[in-house]
CSV table of C-alpha atoms in Angstrom, one decimal:
chain,number,residue,atom,x,y,z
A,1,UNK,CA,18.2,-16.7,-8.1
A,2,UNK,CA,15.2,-17.0,-5.8
A,3,UNK,CA,17.3,-17.5,-2.7
A,4,UNK,CA,17.9,-14.5,-0.3
A,5,UNK,CA,21.5,-15.6,0.2
A,6,UNK,CA,22.2,-15.7,-3.6
A,7,UNK,CA,24.1,-12.5,-3.6
A,8,UNK,CA,25.3,-12.5,0.0
A,9,UNK,CA,28.9,-12.8,1.0
A,10,UNK,CA,29.7,-16.5,1.5
A,11,UNK,CA,26.1,-17.2,0.3
A,12,UNK,CA,24.7,-16.8,3.7
A,13,UNK,CA,21.9,-14.4,4.9
A,14,UNK,CA,19.3,-14.0,7.6
A,15,UNK,CA,15.8,-12.8,7.7
A,16,UNK,CA,14.8,-10.5,10.6
A,17,UNK,CA,11.0,-10.3,10.3
A,18,UNK,CA,9.8,-8.9,13.6
A,19,UNK,CA,10.9,-6.5,16.4
A,20,UNK,CA,13.4,-8.1,18.8
A,21,UNK,CA,14.9,-10.6,16.4
A,22,UNK,CA,18.7,-10.4,16.1
A,23,UNK,CA,21.8,-12.0,14.7
A,24,UNK,CA,25.2,-12.1,16.4
A,25,UNK,CA,28.6,-13.2,15.4
A,26,UNK,CA,32.3,-13.0,16.4
A,27,UNK,CA,34.8,-11.5,14.0
A,28,UNK,CA,38.2,-13.1,13.5
A,29,UNK,CA,40.0,-9.7,13.8
A,30,UNK,CA,39.2,-6.2,15.0
A,31,UNK,CA,37.1,-4.2,12.6
A,32,UNK,CA,35.5,-0.8,12.2
A,33,UNK,CA,33.2,-1.7,9.3
A,34,UNK,CA,29.8,-3.3,8.8
A,35,UNK,CA,28.3,-3.8,5.4
A,36,UNK,CA,24.6,-4.5,5.3
A,37,UNK,CA,22.2,-5.3,2.5
A,38,UNK,CA,18.5,-5.2,3.2
A,39,UNK,CA,15.1,-5.7,1.5
A,40,UNK,CA,12.0,-4.2,3.0
A,41,UNK,CA,8.4,-3.7,1.7
A,42,UNK,CA,7.5,-0.6,-0.3
A,43,UNK,CA,6.7,2.5,1.8
A,44,UNK,CA,8.6,1.2,4.8
A,45,UNK,CA,11.1,3.2,7.0
A,46,UNK,CA,12.6,1.5,9.9
A,47,UNK,CA,15.9,1.2,11.9
A,48,UNK,CA,18.4,-1.6,12.5
A,49,UNK,CA,20.1,-1.2,15.9
A,50,UNK,CA,23.8,-2.2,16.0
A,51,UNK,CA,25.4,-3.4,19.3
A,52,UNK,CA,29.0,-4.1,19.9
A,53,UNK,CA,30.0,-6.2,22.9
A,54,UNK,CA,26.4,-5.9,24.2
A,55,UNK,CA,26.5,-2.1,24.1
A,56,UNK,CA,24.3,0.0,21.8
A,57,UNK,CA,26.5,1.6,19.1
A,58,UNK,CA,24.0,3.3,16.7
A,59,UNK,CA,20.8,2.9,14.8
A,60,UNK,CA,21.0,2.5,11.0
A,61,UNK,CA,18.1,4.1,9.2
A,62,UNK,CA,16.6,1.8,6.5
A,63,UNK,CA,14.1,2.9,3.8
A,64,UNK,CA,12.5,1.3,0.8
A,65,UNK,CA,12.5,4.7,-1.0
A,66,UNK,CA,15.7,4.0,-3.0
A,67,UNK,CA,15.5,0.2,-3.3
A,68,UNK,CA,13.3,-1.8,-5.6
A,69,UNK,CA,13.1,-5.1,-7.4
A,70,UNK,CA,9.9,-5.7,-9.3
A,71,UNK,CA,9.1,-8.6,-11.5
A,72,UNK,CA,11.4,-11.6,-12.2
A,73,UNK,CA,14.7,-11.6,-10.3
A,74,UNK,CA,16.6,-12.4,-13.5
A,75,UNK,CA,15.1,-9.4,-15.3
A,76,UNK,CA,14.0,-6.8,-12.7
A,77,UNK,CA,12.1,-3.7,-13.7
A,78,UNK,CA,11.1,-0.4,-12.2
A,79,UNK,CA,7.3,-1.0,-12.5
A,80,UNK,CA,5.6,-1.9,-9.2
A,81,UNK,CA,2.8,-3.5,-11.3
A,82,UNK,CA,5.1,-6.1,-12.9
C-alpha cells in the first residue's frame, strides 16, 4: 500500500510522466498480448503508443472516466472530496 508497484506483476512498475518518456523490454518468448494498468488525473484523456521492434503498432486510448481511487488506498471511496 502506498507504492505504485504494490499491485503490479512482479511488484515492478514505471511512471511515465511526460511526453516522450518510454519503457522497453525483451520478452522471453513470442507473445501477442500486452496487459497495461494505468493511473491518470481526473478529466484526462490521452494515448499510449505501442511499438514492436521499433515499429509503431497502435495507440491505446487512456481515460480517467472509468478509473478512480479517492481517499485512503486501504479503504477507497467514490467521492472526489475524500
